[in-house]
Amino acid sequence: MDVPLWVWGLTILGIVGLLVFDFFFHVRKAHVPTLREAAVWSSVYVGLALAFGVGVLIFGGTAMGAEYFAGYVTEKALSVDNLFVFLVIFTSFRVPREDQQKALLFGITFSLLARTGLIFLGSAAINAFSWVFYAFGLILLITAGNMLKPRGGEDESADNIMVRAARKVVHTTDRYDGDKLFTVQNGKRAMTPMLLVMVAITGTDLLFALDSIPAIFGLTQNVYLVFTAIAFSLLGLRQLYFLIDGLLDRLIYLAYGLAAVLAFIGVKLILHALHENNLPFVNDGQPVDVVEISTGLSLTVILGVLVVTVVASLVSRKGKAQTAIANARRHATAYLDSEYTADPAERERIYGRLLDERDQIIRLGPKYRLMARSEQDLMDLVDRARASHDAAVGRGEATADSWPPPPAPTS
């Protein structure tokens, strides 16, 4: 189905309008979004994406609607996985909490621009060379295998080649100046770490696009549906970050689920390539009679795999313990970092979360209390955070109980 130019125009205008609205009404004034604010606006953007999908169903038919929803769900799941790396970048660069929204919105905007260009390149390649489906399928299978490997360290993810190049070209300060990208230091114009953060997000997003674009083309070759599914999956990602940043480490099986989804789409692409084959060294250049996977089945498999992996992650006691330990380390570090936030209420919220995570570990039982206590760097961070908090509230001394307390001896 060909989409009229006026529909393209209205769609692009609407997406740009949402990004502009986001900037002027949410990001322009630096602040830390409340949980309620993040939840409300995340719901709004998901609602807009679903309403758009219903419109596709009504005006484009069941097949187009199924393709859009399959693409949207897949891209949304991949975008959630991207948040893990954004969290690493923010931690590595010690980005003030109030200013993280601007960096995220920049990353989303650049991502949309970059992926739009890649969408049209991919579409042109598919129309010109049918063997591209083989290439896309292999890319997804390789990506699926790589997702099963342990994640790299923070430095590896944050200090990518674009960041190193930026540091060499432009003089960079060590301190932030609000959310400004440039400042004046010793009478000279210099780049702030905020611009480096945006460069880091840009560099990592280019890598994410290498599996995102083949994945969506494995579900639909309609360029309009590809574009809108990607756009709606990115809109609201900023709010989603602040809504689930404390749960990211909890999704311990998400990488397995995404690997399964990408492998499934990779197989689907290769089967489609065989069905449309014209490579002379494959079946003498003739199409191969193979089963093709329908869009309805694809949507069912994708939803099923993601639901199972997310639910399994949320109920896993190991996942709960890992989340509490990782968040405790992050919150203790943030509390001790004088530049992390200038908002006293935000600092108190961070300390409250730290105490909540202690209580979570205690409730999980002796095994996981020992897991937390075995990480000496975590214990040191927590002790320093408690001493700092006690001094701040005027008590002047840390409480005597250990964090978390050792398991009770068994008789």
mmCIF file of C-alpha atoms in Angstrom:
data_model
loop_
_atom_site.group_PDB
_atom_site.id
_atom_site.type_symbol
_atom_site.label_atom_id
_atom_site.label_comp_id
_atom_site.label_asym_id
_atom_site.label_seq_id
_atom_site.Cartn_x
_atom_site.Cartn_y
_atom_site.Cartn_z
ATOM 1 C CA MET A 1 0.000 0.000 0.000
ATOM 2 C CA ASP A 2 1.424 3.366 -1.071
ATOM 3 C CA VAL A 3 1.126 6.133 1.510
ATOM 4 C CA PRO A 4 0.256 9.590 0.094
ATOM 5 C CA LEU A 5 2.759 12.384 0.553
ATOM 6 C CA TRP A 6 0.296 14.409 2.613
ATOM 7 C CA VAL A 7 0.072 11.547 5.119
ATOM 8 C CA TRP A 8 3.865 11.465 5.320
ATOM 9 C CA GLY A 9 3.879 15.217 5.843
ATOM 10 C CA LEU A 10 1.310 15.132 8.644
ATOM 11 C CA THR A 11 3.104 12.255 10.343
ATOM 12 C CA ILE A 12 6.504 13.979 10.273
ATOM 13 C CA LEU A 13 4.920 17.239 11.432
ATOM 14 C CA GLY A 14 3.268 15.451 14.354
ATOM 15 C CA ILE A 15 6.504 13.727 15.437
ATOM 16 C CA VAL A 16 8.509 16.956 15.223
ATOM 17 C CA GLY A 17 5.752 18.691 17.184
ATOM 18 C CA LEU A 18 5.997 16.095 19.959
ATOM 19 C CA LEU A 19 9.786 16.519 20.178
ATOM 20 C CA VAL A 20 9.451 20.327 20.304
ATOM 21 C CA PHE A 21 6.741 20.019 22.964
ATOM 22 C CA ASP A 22 9.004 17.717 24.967
ATOM 23 C CA PHE A 23 11.837 20.228 24.860
ATOM 24 C CA PHE A 24 9.916 23.377 25.792
ATOM 25 C CA PHE A 25 7.594 21.883 28.398
ATOM 26 C CA HIS A 26 9.793 19.226 30.022
ATOM 27 C CA VAL A 27 13.493 19.564 29.230
ATOM 28 C CA ARG A 28 14.178 23.281 28.832
ATOM 29 C CA LYS A 29 14.026 23.824 32.594
ATOM 30 C CA ALA A 30 16.420 21.374 34.240
ATOM 31 C CA HIS A 31 14.679 19.237 36.859
ATOM 32 C CA VAL A 32 14.372 15.659 38.081
ATOM 33 C CA PRO A 33 11.065 14.146 36.872
ATOM 34 C CA THR A 34 8.907 12.704 39.613
ATOM 35 C CA LEU A 35 7.774 9.097 39.359
ATOM 36 C CA ARG A 36 4.222 10.313 38.710
ATOM 37 C CA GLU A 37 5.365 12.640 35.907
ATOM 38 C CA ALA A 38 7.395 9.881 34.246
ATOM 39 C CA ALA A 39 4.520 7.383 34.545
ATOM 40 C CA VAL A 40 1.884 9.768 33.167
ATOM 41 C CA TRP A 41 3.902 10.839 30.144
ATOM 42 C CA SER A 42 5.151 7.315 29.414
ATOM 43 C CA SER A 43 1.499 6.236 29.337
ATOM 44 C CA VAL A 44 0.635 9.133 27.038
ATOM 45 C CA TYR A 45 3.285 8.186 24.487
ATOM 46 C CA VAL A 46 2.422 4.480 24.594
ATOM 47 C CA GLY A 47 -1.228 5.457 24.184
ATOM 48 C CA LEU A 48 -0.387 7.569 21.121
ATOM 49 C CA ALA A 49 1.551 4.648 19.593
ATOM 50 C CA LEU A 50 -1.362 2.250 20.190
ATOM 51 C CA ALA A 51 -3.903 4.752 18.843
ATOM 52 C CA PHE A 52 -1.792 5.175 15.721
ATOM 53 C CA GLY A 53 -1.696 1.398 15.322
ATOM 54 C CA VAL A 54 -5.494 1.250 15.554
ATOM 55 C CA GLY A 55 -5.630 3.876 12.818
ATOM 56 C CA VAL A 56 -3.350 1.731 10.655
ATOM 57 C CA LEU A 57 -5.664 -1.239 11.254
ATOM 58 C CA ILE A 58 -8.722 0.770 10.245
ATOM 59 C CA PHE A 59 -7.324 2.524 7.180
ATOM 60 C CA GLY A 60 -4.612 0.092 6.070
ATOM 61 C CA GLY A 61 -6.118 -3.266 6.922
ATOM 62 C CA THR A 62 -5.272 -6.162 9.215
ATOM 63 C CA ALA A 63 -1.979 -7.039 7.517
ATOM 64 C CA MET A 64 -0.560 -3.522 7.824
ATOM 65 C CA GLY A 65 -1.816 -3.232 11.394
ATOM 66 C CA ALA A 66 -0.155 -6.500 12.405
ATOM 67 C CA GLU A 67 3.120 -5.442 10.739
ATOM 68 C CA TYR A 68 3.079 -2.091 12.573
ATOM 69 C CA PHE A 69 2.427 -3.630 15.986
ATOM 70 C CA ALA A 70 5.057 -6.345 15.453
ATOM 71 C CA GLY A 71 7.598 -3.689 14.497
ATOM 72 C CA TYR A 72 6.634 -1.358 17.339
ATOM 73 C CA VAL A 73 6.852 -4.061 20.032
ATOM 74 C CA THR A 74 10.234 -5.256 18.751
ATOM 75 C CA GLU A 75 11.698 -1.759 18.496
ATOM 76 C CA LYS A 76 10.335 -0.779 21.913
ATOM 77 C CA ALA A 77 11.964 -3.825 23.495
ATOM 78 C CA LEU A 78 15.272 -3.015 21.791
ATOM 79 C CA SER A 79 15.028 0.610 22.950
ATOM 80 C CA VAL A 80 14.590 -0.567 26.563
ATOM 81 C CA ASP A 81 17.806 -2.565 26.183
ATOM 82 C CA ASN A 82 19.474 0.649 24.961
ATOM 83 C CA LEU A 83 18.634 2.246 28.308
ATOM 84 C CA PHE A 84 21.176 -0.048 30.007
ATOM 85 C CA VAL A 85 23.974 1.603 28.032
ATOM 86 C CA PHE A 86 22.558 5.100 28.574
ATOM 87 C CA LEU A 87 22.664 4.373 32.317
ATOM 88 C CA VAL A 88 26.314 3.323 32.026
ATOM 89 C CA ILE A 89 27.119 6.526 30.115
ATOM 90 C CA PHE A 90 25.423 8.738 32.711
ATOM 91 C CA THR A 91 27.236 6.945 35.532
ATOM 92 C CA SER A 92 30.624 7.078 33.805
ATOM 93 C CA PHE A 93 30.350 10.797 33.032
ATOM 94 C CA ARG A 94 28.710 11.612 36.396
ATOM 95 C CA VAL A 95 25.902 13.499 34.663
ATOM 96 C CA PRO A 96 23.871 15.584 37.159
ATOM 97 C CA ARG A 97 20.435 14.034 37.601
ATOM 98 C CA GLU A 98 18.655 17.283 36.675
ATOM 99 C CA ASP A 99 20.465 17.484 33.337
ATOM 100 C CA GLN A 100 20.037 13.888 32.170
ATOM 101 C CA GLN A 101 16.756 14.697 30.416
ATOM 102 C CA LYS A 102 18.435 17.022 27.923
ATOM 103 C CA ALA A 103 21.052 14.423 27.014
ATOM 104 C CA LEU A 104 18.349 11.791 26.548
ATOM 105 C CA LEU A 105 16.205 14.024 24.345
ATOM 106 C CA PHE A 106 19.228 14.845 22.196
ATOM 107 C CA GLY A 107 20.013 11.149 21.867
ATOM 108 C CA ILE A 108 16.420 10.347 20.877
ATOM 109 C CA THR A 109 16.329 13.145 18.293
ATOM 110 C CA PHE A 110 19.638 12.153 16.729
ATOM 111 C CA SER A 111 18.616 8.511 16.784
ATOM 112 C CA LEU A 112 15.454 9.308 14.855
ATOM 113 C CA LEU A 113 17.359 11.330 12.263
ATOM 114 C CA ALA A 114 20.072 8.690 11.837
ATOM 115 C CA ARG A 115 17.628 5.797 11.613
ATOM 116 C CA THR A 116 15.452 7.653 9.107
ATOM 117 C CA GLY A 117 18.458 7.859 6.791
ATOM 118 C CA LEU A 118 19.253 4.180 7.381
ATOM 119 C CA ILE A 119 15.610 3.236 6.718
ATOM 120 C CA PHE A 120 15.698 4.743 3.230
ATOM 121 C CA LEU A 121 19.131 3.256 2.535
ATOM 122 C CA GLY A 122 17.898 -0.146 3.650
ATOM 123 C CA SER A 123 14.752 0.128 1.568
ATOM 124 C CA ALA A 124 16.749 1.111 -1.524
ATOM 125 C CA ALA A 125 19.138 -1.806 -0.972
ATOM 126 C CA ILE A 126 16.239 -4.272 -0.597
ATOM 127 C CA ASN A 127 14.597 -3.031 -3.788
ATOM 128 C CA ALA A 128 17.856 -3.252 -5.723
ATOM 129 C CA PHE A 129 19.328 -6.459 -4.306
ATOM 130 C CA SER A 130 17.196 -9.313 -3.020
ATOM 131 C CA TRP A 131 20.254 -10.915 -1.404
ATOM 132 C CA VAL A 132 20.187 -8.109 1.204
ATOM 133 C CA PHE A 133 17.695 -10.260 3.129
ATOM 134 C CA TYR A 134 20.450 -12.870 3.545
ATOM 135 C CA ALA A 135 22.781 -10.166 4.915
ATOM 136 C CA PHE A 136 20.154 -8.792 7.288
ATOM 137 C CA GLY A 137 19.356 -12.285 8.527
ATOM 138 C CA LEU A 138 23.012 -13.071 9.236
ATOM 139 C CA ILE A 139 23.461 -9.716 11.020
ATOM 140 C CA LEU A 140 20.567 -10.519 13.345
ATOM 141 C CA LEU A 141 21.808 -14.050 14.052
ATOM 142 C CA ILE A 142 25.284 -12.720 14.907
ATOM 143 C CA THR A 143 23.754 -9.970 17.064
ATOM 144 C CA ALA A 144 21.610 -12.541 18.879
ATOM 145 C CA GLY A 145 24.731 -14.545 19.707
ATOM 146 C CA ASN A 146 26.577 -11.455 20.927
ATOM 147 C CA MET A 147 23.699 -10.508 23.226
ATOM 148 C CA LEU A 148 24.243 -13.718 25.162
ATOM 149 C CA LYS A 149 27.760 -12.645 26.095
ATOM 150 C CA PRO A 150 28.390 -10.706 29.347
ATOM 151 C CA ARG A 151 28.045 -6.958 28.940
ATOM 152 C CA GLY A 152 31.218 -4.948 28.574
ATOM 153 C CA GLY A 153 32.608 -2.679 31.260
ATOM 154 C CA GLU A 154 31.508 0.890 31.755
ATOM 155 C CA ASP A 155 34.586 2.434 30.180
ATOM 156 C CA GLU A 156 34.201 0.283 27.097
ATOM 157 C CA SER A 157 30.593 1.399 26.583
ATOM 158 C CA ALA A 158 30.975 5.068 27.504
ATOM 159 C CA ASP A 159 34.364 6.063 26.066
ATOM 160 C CA ASN A 160 33.754 5.107 22.442
ATOM 161 C CA ILE A 161 35.745 6.223 19.402
ATOM 162 C CA MET A 162 33.581 9.314 18.828
ATOM 163 C CA VAL A 163 34.195 10.515 22.389
ATOM 164 C CA ARG A 164 37.957 10.015 22.059
ATOM 165 C CA ALA A 165 37.961 11.929 18.767
ATOM 166 C CA ALA A 166 35.942 14.781 20.303
ATOM 167 C CA ARG A 167 38.378 15.053 23.216
ATOM 168 C CA LYS A 168 41.306 15.410 20.781
ATOM 169 C CA VAL A 169 39.628 18.025 18.591
ATOM 170 C CA VAL A 170 38.069 20.304 21.229
ATOM 171 C CA HIS A 171 39.339 21.393 24.643
ATOM 172 C CA THR A 172 37.147 19.840 27.340
ATOM 173 C CA THR A 173 36.481 20.950 30.902
ATOM 174 C CA ASP A 174 36.242 18.577 33.850
ATOM 175 C CA ARG A 175 33.142 20.175 35.359
ATOM 176 C CA TYR A 176 29.589 20.730 34.169
ATOM 177 C CA ASP A 177 28.131 24.196 33.693
ATOM 178 C CA GLY A 178 24.457 23.390 34.125
ATOM 179 C CA ASP A 179 23.239 21.779 30.917
ATOM 180 C CA LYS A 180 25.388 24.007 28.691
ATOM 181 C CA LEU A 181 27.354 22.350 25.902
ATOM 182 C CA PHE A 182 30.135 24.976 25.899
ATOM 183 C CA THR A 183 31.536 27.242 28.583
ATOM 184 C CA VAL A 184 34.417 29.670 29.077
ATOM 185 C CA GLN A 185 37.409 28.442 31.095
ATOM 186 C CA ASN A 186 40.454 30.656 31.678
ATOM 187 C CA GLY A 187 39.176 33.031 28.999
ATOM 188 C CA LYS A 188 38.904 30.261 26.392
ATOM 189 C CA ARG A 189 35.817 28.584 24.973
ATOM 190 C CA ALA A 190 35.733 24.925 26.028
ATOM 191 C CA MET A 191 33.455 21.938 25.604
ATOM 192 C CA THR A 192 31.655 20.714 28.742
ATOM 193 C CA PRO A 193 31.252 17.027 29.628
ATOM 194 C CA MET A 194 27.570 17.380 28.649
ATOM 195 C CA LEU A 195 28.532 17.574 24.980
ATOM 196 C CA LEU A 196 30.749 14.498 25.429
ATOM 197 C CA VAL A 197 27.773 12.656 26.926
ATOM 198 C CA MET A 198 25.707 13.480 23.845
ATOM 199 C CA VAL A 199 28.554 12.335 21.590
ATOM 200 C CA ALA A 200 28.758 9.068 23.552
ATOM 201 C CA ILE A 201 25.012 8.493 23.193
ATOM 202 C CA THR A 202 25.278 9.258 19.478
ATOM 203 C CA GLY A 203 28.108 6.766 18.995
ATOM 204 C CA THR A 204 26.366 3.942 20.835
ATOM 205 C CA ASP A 205 23.087 4.599 19.047
ATOM 206 C CA LEU A 206 24.747 4.159 15.676
ATOM 207 C CA LEU A 207 25.757 0.680 16.813
ATOM 208 C CA PHE A 208 22.228 -0.067 18.048
ATOM 209 C CA ALA A 209 20.823 0.879 14.661
ATOM 210 C CA LEU A 210 22.806 -1.938 13.022
ATOM 211 C CA ASP A 211 20.476 -4.515 14.571
ATOM 212 C CA SER A 212 17.393 -2.305 14.898
ATOM 213 C CA ILE A 213 17.007 -1.596 11.172
ATOM 214 C CA PRO A 214 17.426 -5.205 9.935
ATOM 215 C CA ALA A 215 15.024 -6.367 12.678
ATOM 216 C CA ILE A 216 12.198 -4.058 11.594
ATOM 217 C CA PHE A 217 12.718 -4.871 7.894
ATOM 218 C CA GLY A 218 12.370 -8.514 8.844
ATOM 219 C CA LEU A 219 8.794 -7.759 9.911
ATOM 220 C CA THR A 220 7.681 -5.305 7.236
ATOM 221 C CA GLN A 221 9.144 -3.772 4.102
ATOM 222 C CA ASN A 222 6.642 -0.906 4.129
ATOM 223 C CA VAL A 223 8.882 2.151 4.659
ATOM 224 C CA TYR A 224 6.086 4.170 6.262
ATOM 225 C CA LEU A 225 5.407 1.450 8.828
ATOM 226 C CA VAL A 226 9.128 1.013 9.491
ATOM 227 C CA PHE A 227 9.525 4.757 10.082
ATOM 228 C CA THR A 228 6.478 5.164 12.312
ATOM 229 C CA ALA A 229 7.181 2.032 14.375
ATOM 230 C CA ILE A 230 10.718 3.255 15.091
ATOM 231 C CA ALA A 231 9.578 6.837 15.758
ATOM 232 C CA PHE A 232 6.877 5.836 18.247
ATOM 233 C CA SER A 233 9.225 3.390 19.979
ATOM 234 C CA LEU A 234 11.696 6.261 20.577
ATOM 235 C CA LEU A 235 9.133 8.876 21.622
ATOM 236 C CA GLY A 236 8.602 8.594 25.349
ATOM 237 C CA LEU A 237 11.910 6.792 25.856
ATOM 238 C CA ARG A 238 13.135 9.692 27.999
ATOM 239 C CA GLN A 239 10.195 9.361 30.375
ATOM 240 C CA LEU A 240 10.534 5.583 30.385
ATOM 241 C CA TYR A 241 14.147 5.900 31.523
ATOM 242 C CA PHE A 242 13.178 7.787 34.667
ATOM 243 C CA LEU A 243 10.273 5.406 35.253
ATOM 244 C CA ILE A 244 12.225 2.140 35.177
ATOM 245 C CA ASP A 245 15.870 3.113 35.784
ATOM 246 C CA GLY A 246 15.704 1.368 39.170
ATOM 247 C CA LEU A 247 14.403 -1.791 37.495
ATOM 248 C CA LEU A 248 16.880 -2.049 34.622
ATOM 249 C CA ASP A 249 19.201 -4.401 36.503
ATOM 250 C CA ARG A 250 16.136 -6.439 37.496
ATOM 251 C CA LEU A 251 15.516 -7.489 33.891
ATOM 252 C CA ILE A 252 18.248 -10.119 34.053
ATOM 253 C CA TYR A 253 16.681 -12.313 31.361
ATOM 254 C CA LEU A 254 15.772 -9.519 28.915
ATOM 255 C CA ALA A 255 18.963 -10.049 26.897
ATOM 256 C CA TYR A 256 18.016 -13.715 26.413
ATOM 257 C CA GLY A 257 14.539 -12.729 25.291
ATOM 258 C CA LEU A 258 15.847 -10.138 22.847
ATOM 259 C CA ALA A 259 18.420 -12.623 21.540
ATOM 260 C CA ALA A 260 15.615 -15.119 20.889
ATOM 261 C CA VAL A 261 13.510 -12.459 19.135
ATOM 262 C CA LEU A 262 16.398 -11.300 16.922
ATOM 263 C CA ALA A 263 17.334 -14.899 16.072
ATOM 264 C CA PHE A 264 13.700 -15.638 15.180
ATOM 265 C CA ILE A 265 13.525 -12.585 12.890
ATOM 266 C CA GLY A 266 16.916 -13.511 11.415
ATOM 267 C CA VAL A 267 15.614 -16.974 10.489
ATOM 268 C CA LYS A 268 12.465 -15.355 9.081
ATOM 269 C CA LEU A 269 14.588 -13.082 6.880
ATOM 270 C CA ILE A 270 16.725 -15.957 5.577
ATOM 271 C CA LEU A 271 13.607 -18.013 4.776
ATOM 272 C CA HIS A 272 12.194 -15.022 2.912
ATOM 273 C CA ALA A 273 15.497 -14.608 1.061
ATOM 274 C CA LEU A 274 15.386 -18.267 0.016
ATOM 275 C CA HIS A 275 11.809 -17.842 -1.178
ATOM 276 C CA GLU A 276 12.893 -14.844 -3.314
ATOM 277 C CA ASN A 277 16.330 -16.280 -4.164
ATOM 278 C CA ASN A 278 18.153 -15.249 -7.337
ATOM 279 C CA LEU A 279 21.740 -15.941 -6.257
ATOM 280 C CA PRO A 280 23.299 -18.257 -8.862
ATOM 281 C CA PHE A 281 25.151 -20.390 -6.288
ATOM 282 C CA VAL A 282 21.964 -21.097 -4.290
ATOM 283 C CA ASN A 283 19.632 -23.609 -5.983
ATOM 284 C CA ASP A 284 20.970 -22.550 -9.397
ATOM 285 C CA GLY A 285 19.506 -19.084 -8.957
ATOM 286 C CA GLN A 286 15.952 -20.362 -8.531
ATOM 287 C CA PRO A 287 13.605 -19.625 -5.593
ATOM 288 C CA VAL A 288 13.632 -22.283 -2.878
ATOM 289 C CA ASP A 289 10.282 -23.683 -1.809
ATOM 290 C CA VAL A 290 10.426 -23.034 1.959
ATOM 291 C CA VAL A 291 7.885 -22.155 4.603
ATOM 292 C CA GLU A 292 7.466 -18.423 5.211
ATOM 293 C CA ILE A 293 6.579 -17.111 8.659
ATOM 294 C CA SER A 294 3.460 -14.960 8.714
ATOM 295 C CA THR A 295 3.306 -11.563 10.413
ATOM 296 C CA GLY A 296 0.620 -12.829 12.800
ATOM 297 C CA LEU A 297 2.846 -15.672 13.966
ATOM 298 C CA SER A 298 5.781 -13.262 14.268
ATOM 299 C CA LEU A 299 3.774 -10.915 16.502
ATOM 300 C CA THR A 300 2.631 -13.830 18.672
ATOM 301 C CA VAL A 301 6.163 -15.192 19.101
ATOM 302 C CA ILE A 302 7.652 -11.776 19.842
ATOM 303 C CA LEU A 303 5.025 -10.908 22.463
ATOM 304 C CA GLY A 304 5.219 -14.372 24.025
ATOM 305 C CA VAL A 305 9.011 -14.372 24.348
ATOM 306 C CA LEU A 306 9.132 -10.859 25.808
ATOM 307 C CA VAL A 307 6.337 -11.506 28.301
ATOM 308 C CA VAL A 308 7.980 -14.732 29.523
ATOM 309 C CA THR A 309 11.435 -13.179 29.917
ATOM 310 C CA VAL A 310 10.155 -10.026 31.661
ATOM 311 C CA VAL A 311 7.934 -11.993 34.080
ATOM 312 C CA ALA A 312 10.744 -14.477 34.781
ATOM 313 C CA SER A 313 13.087 -11.552 35.507
ATOM 314 C CA LEU A 314 10.637 -9.839 37.852
ATOM 315 C CA VAL A 315 9.916 -12.941 39.947
ATOM 316 C CA SER A 316 13.534 -14.123 40.134
ATOM 317 C CA ARG A 317 14.995 -13.794 43.637
ATOM 318 C CA LYS A 318 18.467 -13.604 42.113
ATOM 319 C CA GLY A 319 17.277 -10.776 39.895
ATOM 320 C CA LYS A 320 15.836 -8.934 42.886
ATOM 321 C CA ALA A 321 19.104 -9.302 44.782
ATOM 322 C CA GLN A 322 21.238 -8.175 41.831
ATOM 323 C CA THR A 323 18.959 -5.183 41.317
ATOM 324 C CA ALA A 324 19.107 -4.146 44.968
ATOM 325 C CA ILE A 325 22.907 -4.500 45.080
ATOM 326 C CA ALA A 326 23.463 -2.629 41.789
ATOM 327 C CA ASN A 327 21.048 0.153 42.747
ATOM 328 C CA ALA A 328 22.551 0.443 46.238
ATOM 329 C CA ARG A 329 25.996 0.929 44.704
ATOM 330 C CA ARG A 330 24.609 3.500 42.251
ATOM 331 C CA HIS A 331 22.647 5.423 44.901
ATOM 332 C CA ALA A 332 25.526 5.428 47.421
ATOM 333 C CA THR A 333 27.876 6.748 44.725
ATOM 334 C CA ALA A 334 25.353 9.394 43.672
ATOM 335 C CA TYR A 335 24.742 10.486 47.261
ATOM 336 C CA LEU A 336 28.476 10.989 47.841
ATOM 337 C CA ASP A 337 28.912 12.909 44.568
ATOM 338 C CA SER A 338 28.425 16.595 45.371
ATOM 339 C CA GLU A 339 27.880 17.376 41.677
ATOM 340 C CA TYR A 340 25.215 14.701 41.103
ATOM 341 C CA THR A 341 22.368 16.975 42.159
ATOM 342 C CA ALA A 342 21.859 20.372 43.791
ATOM 343 C CA ASP A 343 18.359 19.463 44.956
ATOM 344 C CA PRO A 344 18.267 18.514 48.691
ATOM 345 C CA ALA A 345 14.987 16.637 48.184
ATOM 346 C CA GLU A 346 16.588 14.550 45.431
ATOM 347 C CA ARG A 347 19.554 13.734 47.693
ATOM 348 C CA GLU A 348 17.160 12.624 50.436
ATOM 349 C CA ARG A 349 15.235 10.532 47.903
ATOM 350 C CA ILE A 350 18.475 8.820 46.866
ATOM 351 C CA TYR A 351 19.302 8.016 50.492
ATOM 352 C CA GLY A 352 15.778 6.718 51.069
ATOM 353 C CA ARG A 353 16.177 4.393 48.075
ATOM 354 C CA LEU A 354 19.467 3.176 49.542
ATOM 355 C CA LEU A 355 17.695 2.187 52.774
ATOM 356 C CA ASP A 356 14.907 0.523 50.785
ATOM 357 C CA GLU A 357 17.472 -1.580 48.940
ATOM 358 C CA ARG A 358 19.031 -2.629 52.239
ATOM 359 C CA ASP A 359 15.614 -3.783 53.436
ATOM 360 C CA GLN A 360 15.013 -5.676 50.175
ATOM 361 C CA ILE A 361 18.233 -7.640 50.591
ATOM 362 C CA ILE A 362 17.412 -8.423 54.225
ATOM 363 C CA ARG A 363 13.979 -9.757 53.235
ATOM 364 C CA LEU A 364 15.493 -12.036 50.567
ATOM 365 C CA GLY A 365 17.271 -14.113 53.199
ATOM 366 C CA PRO A 366 20.772 -15.126 54.386
ATOM 367 C CA LYS A 367 22.093 -16.210 50.973
ATOM 368 C CA TYR A 368 21.587 -12.801 49.391
ATOM 369 C CA ARG A 369 22.694 -10.879 52.497
ATOM 370 C CA LEU A 370 25.997 -12.713 52.170
ATOM 371 C CA MET A 371 26.063 -11.830 48.455
ATOM 372 C CA ALA A 372 25.817 -8.133 49.344
ATOM 373 C CA ARG A 373 28.322 -8.290 52.201
ATOM 374 C CA SER A 374 30.872 -10.075 49.997
ATOM 375 C CA GLU A 375 31.192 -6.935 47.850
ATOM 376 C CA GLN A 376 33.561 -4.905 49.990
ATOM 377 C CA ASP A 377 33.514 -1.855 47.719
ATOM 378 C CA LEU A 378 29.737 -1.712 48.145
ATOM 379 C CA MET A 379 30.047 -1.941 51.920
ATOM 380 C CA ASP A 380 32.595 0.886 51.962
ATOM 381 C CA LEU A 381 30.380 3.081 49.772
ATOM 382 C CA VAL A 382 27.327 2.484 51.939
ATOM 383 C CA ASP A 383 29.229 3.202 55.160
ATOM 384 C CA ARG A 384 30.514 6.490 53.722
ATOM 385 C CA ALA A 385 27.037 7.445 52.492
ATOM 386 C CA ARG A 386 25.542 6.740 55.939
ATOM 387 C CA ALA A 387 28.235 8.755 57.697
ATOM 388 C CA SER A 388 27.697 11.650 55.276
ATOM 389 C CA HIS A 389 23.936 11.530 55.784
ATOM 390 C CA ASP A 390 24.253 11.366 59.580
ATOM 391 C CA ALA A 391 26.533 14.391 59.537
ATOM 392 C CA ALA A 392 24.133 16.259 57.254
ATOM 393 C CA VAL A 393 21.162 15.756 59.581
ATOM 394 C CA GLY A 394 23.171 16.745 62.627
ATOM 395 C CA ARG A 395 23.597 13.398 64.340
ATOM 396 C CA GLY A 396 27.308 13.435 63.601
ATOM 397 C CA GLU A 397 27.794 9.672 63.842
ATOM 398 C CA ALA A 398 26.847 6.587 61.874
ATOM 399 C CA THR A 399 24.419 4.074 63.263
ATOM 400 C CA ALA A 400 25.922 0.905 64.644
ATOM 401 C CA ASP A 401 24.007 -1.695 62.691
ATOM 402 C CA SER A 402 25.800 -3.257 59.736
ATOM 403 C CA TRP A 403 24.487 -3.021 56.156
ATOM 404 C CA PRO A 404 22.962 -5.430 55.601
ATOM 405 C CA PRO A 405 23.198 -7.348 58.887
ATOM 406 C CA PRO A 406 24.883 -10.755 58.684
ATOM 407 C CA PRO A 407 22.574 -13.758 58.513
ATOM 408 C CA ALA A 408 21.487 -15.229 61.811
ATOM 409 C CA PRO A 409 23.543 -18.276 62.839
ATOM 410 C CA THR A 410 21.867 -21.589 62.309
ATOM 411 C CA SER A 411 21.543 -23.986 65.203
#
